[in-house]
Amino acid sequence: MTVKWIGKRTLMGVGTLLIVSFLSFFIMHAAPGDSAIAFYGGDAQTLNTAEKERISRVFALDRPLISQYGAWLKETVKGNLGFSYKEGRPVATILLERLPNTLMLFGVTLVFIISGSLWLGISAGMKPGSLLDKSISTISVMSSAVPPFWVGILFIAFFSVKLGILPSSGSGDIGGNGGLVDKLRHLIMPAMVIIITHVGIYARFLQESVKVESQNYYVTVARANGVKEKTIRHGIVRNALIPYLNYLGMTIPSFFGGSIIIESLFSWSGLGQLMVKSVTMKDFPLLMGGILLTGVIVIVSLLIIDFIMYVLNPKLRRGGVQ
Amino acid sequence: MKSSKVLVFWGIILSLIIIMTIFSQFLSPYSPNEMNMDAIYQPPGQDHLLGTDHLGRDVESRLLEGGKVTLIVAGSSVLLSLVIGVLYGGISGYIGGIIDTVMMRFLEALLTIPSLIIILAFQMFMKGDIWSMAFIIGITSWLTTARIVRSEFIRLKDLEFVKMAKMLGTPIVRILFGHLLRNSIPAIFVVTLFGFANAIFMEVTLGFLGIGVPPEIPSWGNMLYHAQNDILIGAWWIGLFPGILIFITILAINFIGDGLKSPKRRRLDA
Amino acid sequence: MLNIDCLTVPIDGRCIIENSSFQVPEGKITSIIGESGSGKSMTVSAILGIMPPGAKVTGKVYFQGNDLIELPMNELMAIRKNSIFTVFQDATNSFNPTVKMEPQLYAFSGERKEDTLSHFRLKMERILQSLGLDVTILEQYPFELSGGMLQRCMNACALYVEPDLLIADEPTSSLDKVLQKEFIGLLKQLNEEKGTTVLLITHDLDIVVDAAHEVVVMYGGKVVETGSVTETITSPKHSYTKLLLASRF
Amino acid sequence: SKVGEPGAKVKENRLVYASESEFEGLNPILEETNLDALLFRGLMRFDENNEPIEDIAESFTVSPDQLTYTFVLKKDIKFHDGTLLSSDDVIFTIKSILDDENASFLKSDFTVVDSLKKVDEQTLELKLRQPFTPILDKLTVPILPENAFEKGSMRTSNFNSHPIGVGPYMFEKWDRGNSLTLKAYNDFHGTKPSIEKVIFKFIPDSNVRALQLKSGEVDIALLDPVQVQAFEKEQNVKIYNVDSADYRAILFNMRKDLWKDVKVRHAFSYATDRSQIVKGILKGYGTEAYSPLQKHAYKNKNIEMFEYNIEKAKELLDNADWKEGKDGFRYKDGEKLAFTITAPVSDSVRVNLANYAAEGFKEIGADVKVDALDWGSITIEEADAFMVGWGSPYDADHHTYILFNTDESSLTSTGYNFGGYSNPKIDALLEQGRLSTDVEERKAIYMEFQKELALDPPYDFLAYVNAVFGINKNVSGVKERTLGHHGSGFLWNVEEWSWNDR
Amino acid sequence: MLLTVSDVSKSYRKGQPVLHNIDVTVGAEEIVGLVGESGSGKSTLARLIMQLEPTESGCIVFDGLPITKRSKKEFYKKCQIIFQNASSALNPSWTVREILMEPLRSQKMDREQHIQKMLGNVGLSKQHLNQRPSELSGGERQRVNLLRSILVNPKLLICDEIVSDLDRLIQREIVDLLLELNRTTGMAILFISHDLQIVEYLCNRIYVMKNGEIIDESSKIENEFEFSSSYSKKLFGK
Ligand SMILES: Nc1ncnc2c1ncn2[C@@H]1O[C@H](COP(=O)(O)OP(=O)(O)OP(=O)(O)O)[C@@H](O)[C@H]1O
Ligand SMILES: Nc1ncnc2c1ncn2[C@@H]1O[C@H](COP(=O)(O)OP(=O)(O)OP(=O)(O)O)[C@@H](O)[C@H]1O
Ligand SMILES: [Mg+2]
Ligand SMILES: [Mg+2]
C-alpha cells in the first residue's frame, strides 16, 4: 500500500514537473520584451535591430515556440539541460555550482523554522490564554510584519559594520578555500533574517491548530477520564500537525521567491538570485533549468511532507473514504 | 468578549489609516511629487513634519498619498485573487474526480514556480499604472485561496445538507453560492485578510527589486526601496515612517483577521 | 456518594441549569431522565469540571465529602483518575481519529490502573467479547468502526476500570435491543458485585425501570422530580413526568 | 580588513574591488567587464589623455589613401599560458568578432574592416572599406589566443570561464556568485604589477558595497552620489571624484509628431533646471551638459547652452501653438501636451533624473510621466522620450557619428540613432569629420557640428556624471583620467598601483 | 410496487461485503420498517437507494423504472430521505425560511403562504421561520427536516433513525405526524430504526437485517408480527 502510494505520488510529481516546465516555458516566452535586448543586459543601449535579429537567429529564438519547447524537452529528457545563452556553459554545471548554497540556506532555515515553530507553537498552543500564548501570537505577527530586507540591512549595519563580527556578504571567504566553518559564518545572517521573519507565522499557525485540536470532544473525554497528560498531548500534536504541514507545503515554494531578496542583499549565490538574473536577461535555458531544479526541490519537499501526513493520517493510509 | 475589544481597537486603527490616505489630498501639506533640490534630506522639523527625501519631496505628503496607492494595489489585488481563487478552487473542489486532480496538479505547478519569477517575466504589464500592478499581484497570489476554497468545498460537499439540496433539485448555482460558498466564508475571510498583508509585502518587495509602481507615483513600497540607501546616510526618517505604517497596517489586518476567526463563529456541524 | 446542591450554570446570560439539587447514593444506580436539551449532559460536565468556555458554575458538588467545584485542579484530576469514570454521550467523537483503538483503550483503562499492556490485553479481550465485539477492532481506527461499536468500546473501558463512580451518558443509544440488554446486565452485575455507584443518563424508560434504583427527572434545566424508580413510575408528581410515562408506544 | 576574515591577521598584498554585478563570462569580445584591462591587452591602448597609443603593436603605418594599416607587433609577448602572441591571434580575434556565430557585441565597430592579411609572425595588414580614423580606437580590443579555443562556437568555450590574455593579471580562481581572483602575471610586457592579487567581490546591493567599504571588507567601491557624504568623515577611505565623458540626456524620438517642431524641443531644453540636477541628484558630482563633446578637446563653449528659463520656454510653446488650457496643461488641436520618459530601472540615477525633469516640465504645462522598465522591456524606438547615456572620452567620432547620422538609424543599420534624428547639415559634418585627417580641420568641423546640434537638438542634455570611487587610503598610484560609462576604466593602470603599508 | 431493491450488494473494501443480495420492496402507501443489528448495513442501504453511493451489483427500481443518471432528477422529486443527524442536514447559515423555500424554488404558487400553512402540520410556528438551525432544539430541527422533505410531496420517504436521540415525547410527536401524513397524503415510508417499539407501532411490515443480509420479514397481522429467524425472535423478545 505504502509503496504503491509513493509510486503514485512520484509519478504525479513528474507530471507536475512537466506542467511546470511547460508553463514556465510559455510564460517566459510570452512575456513581453525582446530577448535579444535583455541578453545584452547593461550593454543594451548599444544594440540595434540588425544585432537583435542576429542574436535571435543564433539562439534559434525565431523558431516557432512549440518546436523550441519540443527541442528543449527532448534534450532535457536526455539529461542535457543545454547551454546558458549568456555564460555559454552547460546549464547543469551552473546550477550545480549554486545548488549547495541554496540547499544549505533552504535546509538550515527550514530546519530552524520547523523546529522553532514546533517548539513555540506547541508550547503556546497547549496553554491557551497564558502569557506565552498571548505573547507568541502578538510577537509572531509583529515579526512577520517587518520586511525581511529591512531586518537584513539592520543586521549588516550592526553585526558587520558596528561590531565587525560577521561577514556581510558572500557565501564564503574570498581568500580562503571555503571550509565549513567559514561557510557557516557567512550563512548566519541571511539564515537568521529568513528565520526571524518566518518562524512567527508558522508558530502561529501551529498554535492555532493545536488550540483548535484541543477543543475537540475526544480531548475533553480523555481529560475527564484521567488519561495521562503526556498521552493526550501526543495525540493533539499529532493531529494538529496535519494542517500545519499542509500549510508548510503550500508555502515552501515561496521560500525560493522570498529568499531572492535576501540572497541579493547578502550576495549569497543561490538559485533564487540566478533565476532572477536569468529572467531579466531572458537566458531561457538557464531559467528553465533553474525552475526545473527548484521544481524538483519543491516537489521532493512536498512529497516528504505528504508522506509524513500520510503516515500521520490513517484515513489516507487505509484508503478509507472520508 | 475581550477579543471583540481588540477587534474594535484594531478596526479603528485600520479605518484611521484608510481614511487618512483617502483624504490625503486635504491632509498633506505639499504635493507628493513636489521636488525641492534645496531641501534634500531635511530631517523632521518645522517645514516638513516628517522630513524630506533624496529629491527634496515631503515625506509626510508622500506617506499619505503612497498609502492610497499601496492600499489600492493591495486591496484590488486581493479582490482579484479572491475571485480567481474562489472560482478555481470552487470548481476543482465541487466537480472533483479527474478534473480536480488535473486542476490541482496545475495549481501545484504554478505554486512551484516562484511567483516573483512570474511577476518579473510580466513586469511589462506594470508599465503605467497601479492597476496593472494590482492585476499582476492578484494574478499570482490566488493559489492559497484556491487551495483553501477547494478543501472547504470538498468538506462541505460531503455534508448532508448539500446532499439534501441535490436531492431537492436545487440548481447548481444556488448550491455553489448558497450552500458551499456561504459556509466557506469564515475560512476564505481569514486567508483573504492574510493575503492583504501579503500583497502589501509584495508591493514592497517589487519596490525593492525596482519594479514596483512607476517612480513618480509614491507608494510605501517604493518609499522603502529608496530608503535603504538613506540608512547609510543617516536619513532614518524616510524609511522609518512608511515602515511603521506598513507594520501597523499589517498588524491591524492580522488582528482583525484573528479576531474574526477565533470567537465562537464555529458552525454547529464543525 | 455524590451530592449536588443548588447547581446553576449560566452560559452567555442563559441559564442552562438552574438551581438543581439531587443525590446519588452510594452503591446504587441513579438514573437521570428528561427532555432532550434539558441539561443532563451539562450536569455531568459540571460534576467533572469540564465546562465549555464562557460558562460559570455556582452551587456545590460534593463527592466523598469534597466540593469538586472548589477543589484545586490537581486534586480534581486525581479524583477523576482514581475514582470516576465517565462514558460520554457522543461515542463517535470520543476517540482520537488518528490513533488505533488499542493504545486509546489502554490509555482509558489499563494505564489508569497501572496495569501492564499484556495484562490489559487479556482482560480487555474478555470484556469486548462479552459485549459482542471482536478483538480485531483493537487494530482498527475509530473511523473504521460503526457508532454502535465505538459506544461499546467506551462501555468496555468502564467495565474494565470498575470505578467508584461510573457516569454513563446515554451509553446504549446506538445499540440494538439485544446488545442493550447485555450491557445493562453487565452494568447491574458491576453494581452488585463491585459496589460501583452508577449515574445513568438515558431517555429509555425501559432501561430505567430495568436497572435503576433512583431516578432524577430534568425538564428545562431544572430537576423537577427525584425519588425511587418504583415510586416515580407508579405515581409521578410532576406534569412532565406524567406526560413522559403516558407516551409509551 | 577588520572583519575577522583569515586574511585580517597578516595584511595581504591584495586588492578587493566591490563589483556591482557578476559577469557571465570573461571573454572580452562577448561581454564587457571591468576586468578586461587587467587580463587583456590590445594592439593599441588608451593613455592618460585617452589617446590611443601602441601597446602590443610595436609600431604601425598608414597608407596614403587611409585604407591600409600595417602593424608590427612587439616580440616575445607571451600569453598567460606561455604561448607566444603572433599576428594570427590578432587576425583570429577580429574575425571572431565579425563571425555572426559568436554574436559579439563589438561587431559594429569592425564592419568597416575589409580584409586582414598576415605578413609574417610579427606583422599584419588591415584593409578598410573606407577611411576611418577611429579605427585605432577600436583596435584597443583585447587580443585572444587562437589556440586556446576548441572548434565550435566561441559561446560555449571553456575559455569564457578560464580566460587567457596578455594583461598584467592572470586568472586564478572564480568562485561563482562570490568572487573572482586574479594574480599578478610576472611576464607582463609593461610595468610589473606590485599588488599580488586583485579580487573582484560581487555585491549587487549598492548599500552593502558602501557598508563593506566602510568596514574594510573591500578596498574599492563605486559609490552612489548620495553615499559619498557619509564617507567624508571616514578615516580609512579616500574619495576619488573622477571626471567622465558620460552624459545623460533626454532623447527626443523624432518619429513622434510632438518633436517635429524644433521650438518644442527648445522649450523643453530651456525648462530643464540643470544646476539643480547637478546639485540635488548628483550631489555636485557632475557638470551641467549642453553638448556631446563637452569633455573633449574639440569642445565648443560658444553655443546655446539652454540656461534654465521658464519664461522663454513658455513663450516658445505659445509660439508653437501649444496654448494653456484651464487645467494648467497646454493643448494644441485638442491634444494635450503629454509624453512619457522611459528609463532603465536598474539605473537609479537615470530614474531620478527622469523623475525630476518630468516634475519640472509640469511648470510649462506639460503632463510628463516616467516609465522605469527593465532593459528587456524597453524598445527605445517606440518610446516618446528616453533617458539616454552616452559619451566617450575617446575620438570625437566615437559617440557622435553613430548617434546622429541619418544613415545610422538603429532600425535599418548598425548605428544607434534611436530617435530617427535627421539633419543634412549634421550628416555632412559628421562625414567630413570622419574622413578628415587634419587635426585642426577636424576641430573646426566638430565645433560647427556642436553649434548646429544646439540649433536642432536631438537630445535635451542634462548632465555629465562623475564616477566617484571610495578607495582604501593606503592604496597609491591611482591615476585619474576621464572615464567612460559607469566609471569603467578606473582600473586602467592597476599594475602601477601599490599598497603603502604592505 | 413503488420501490423494488433486488439483489443489491455493496462492499467498501474488497472481500468484506457490507451488504449482500438485499431484496427489499416498499409498496405504495405502505410503511415499512427496517431494523437490525448495529453495523448491519441499514444506513448503507438507505444511501444506496438514494443513489448517494454506487451499487456494486443488483438493481433498484422505482415506480416501475430503474433509476439511471438521467432519471435521477425525476426520482428525487418522488423520493426523499431524512438523515439521522438532523443538524448536519440543515445549512447552518440559512434561516428556517430559506431552508423551507429550497424545495419550492421552481413552484409558482405563493410560497410564503404555502409554508406558513404547512408549518402547523409539523407543530412549528411562524416565529421559527426567522431562526437559524443552531437556535433550534434537536426536536425542532428534525421537524424542519421532515417538513422540508414533505414539501416535495414525495411518494416515498426514507427515515434513517430519525428519532433515536430524542426523548419519548418528541419521538411520539414525530411518529404520530408520520402516521398522519401517511393517512392523508398516501406517502409511503421506509423507517429505519433500532427502536423496536416504535417500529412495531408504526409499520405495516418489517425487515430484519443482520450482517448485511435480510434475514427476516414479517407483516403486521392483528397488531402482531411473526418472525422465523432466531435473531429476530431474540430481538423482539418473542
Ligand atoms: N457550549 C454551549 N454553549 C451554549 N449552549 C450550550 C452549550 N452546550 C450546550 N448548550 C445548551 O445547553 C442545553 C443543555 O444541553 P445538554 O447537552 O446538557 O442537554 P441534554 O439534556 O444532555 O440533551 P440530550 O438528551 O439531547 O443529550 C441545550 O439547550 C444546549 O443547546
Ligand atoms: N465509508 C465506509 N467505509 C468503510 N466501511 C464503512 C463505511 N460506511 C460504513 N461502513 C461499514 O459498513 C457497515 C455497515 O454500516 P451502516 O452504517 O450501514 O450500519 P447501520 O446498520 O446503519 O448501523 P447503526 O445501527 O450503527 O447505524 C459497518 O460495519 C461499517 O463499519
Ligand atoms: Mg446529552
Ligand atoms: Mg446507521
XYZ file of N, CA and C in Angstrom, chain A residues 217-218 220-228 231 235 238-239 312-315 317-318, chain C residues 50 80 86 88-90 93-96 98 100 107-108 111-112 139 141 143-144 154:
126
model
N -13.761 17.113 21.181
C -14.503 16.320 22.147
C -13.622 15.258 22.766
N -12.824 14.589 21.912
C -12.056 13.453 22.440
C -11.034 13.909 23.475
N -11.497 16.416 25.631
C -12.290 16.584 26.855
C -12.547 15.225 27.502
N -12.939 14.292 26.677
C -13.247 12.962 27.193
C -12.017 12.374 27.864
N -10.872 12.504 27.183
C -9.658 11.925 27.739
C -9.284 12.613 29.047
N -9.383 13.950 29.072
C -9.030 14.680 30.292
C -9.940 14.279 31.430
N -11.237 14.196 31.122
C -12.200 13.898 32.166
C -11.989 12.506 32.720
N -11.396 11.633 31.928
C -11.216 10.275 32.410
C -9.817 10.001 32.911
N -9.096 11.066 33.192
C -7.792 10.902 33.837
C -6.733 10.262 32.973
N -6.857 10.386 31.668
C -5.785 9.888 30.802
C -4.563 10.765 31.012
N -3.391 10.120 30.968
C -2.148 10.860 31.217
C -2.017 12.050 30.296
N 0.043 11.519 27.160
C -0.643 10.794 26.090
C -1.580 11.731 25.329
N -1.376 12.971 21.296
C -2.464 12.832 20.315
C -2.827 14.158 19.683
N -0.102 15.339 17.216
C -0.148 14.503 16.018
C -1.215 15.016 15.049
N -2.370 15.324 15.573
C -3.442 15.778 14.674
C -3.249 17.223 14.228
N 0.825 10.148 9.293
C 0.072 10.654 10.442
C -1.428 10.415 10.300
N -1.888 10.344 9.075
C -3.329 10.283 8.868
C -3.761 8.920 8.364
N -4.256 8.102 9.296
C -4.598 6.733 8.896
C -5.717 6.670 7.864
N -6.509 7.716 7.808
C -7.606 7.697 6.832
C -7.050 7.563 5.430
N -4.050 6.334 4.775
C -3.328 5.085 4.661
C -4.272 3.919 4.424
N -5.404 3.944 5.128
C -6.314 2.823 4.985
C -7.159 2.945 3.724
N -15.517 20.241 33.578
C -15.042 20.475 32.214
C -16.041 21.336 31.452
N -10.580 12.431 39.340
C -11.035 11.936 38.049
C -10.309 10.643 37.683
N -16.238 8.168 33.190
C -17.397 8.722 32.505
C -17.498 8.186 31.084
N -19.084 9.168 27.787
C -19.738 10.360 27.239
C -20.767 9.990 26.180
N -21.678 10.936 25.987
C -22.810 10.699 25.111
C -22.378 10.422 23.664
N -21.443 11.245 23.160
C -21.082 11.139 21.760
C -19.901 10.195 21.591
N -17.265 10.573 18.651
C -16.233 11.598 18.712
C -15.355 11.478 19.953
N -15.524 10.386 20.697
C -14.782 10.282 21.946
C -13.373 9.752 21.766
N -13.051 9.355 20.547
C -11.708 8.806 20.328
C -10.935 9.676 19.354
N -9.628 9.683 19.550
C -8.745 10.391 18.621
C -8.765 9.650 17.283
N -6.953 9.534 14.755
C -5.763 9.085 14.047
C -4.941 8.080 14.857
N -4.860 4.230 16.736
C -5.528 2.928 16.754
C -6.255 2.704 18.072
N -5.068 3.646 27.244
C -4.950 4.920 27.955
C -6.161 5.160 28.843
N -7.318 4.745 28.361
C -8.545 4.972 29.140
C -8.678 4.018 30.315
N -3.854 1.899 31.600
C -2.853 2.844 32.073
C -3.297 3.490 33.384
N -4.577 3.814 33.436
C -5.155 4.402 34.647
C -4.924 3.546 35.863
N -7.038 -3.336 16.492
C -6.076 -2.958 15.465
C -6.669 -1.952 14.479
N -8.887 1.709 13.345
C -9.014 3.119 13.696
C -10.476 3.453 13.960
N -12.539 5.556 12.835
C -13.452 5.810 11.714
C -13.806 4.546 10.954
N -13.157 3.467 11.311
C -13.494 2.223 10.626
C -14.558 1.438 11.365
N -16.272 2.199 24.545
C -16.248 3.060 25.719
C -16.826 2.318 26.912
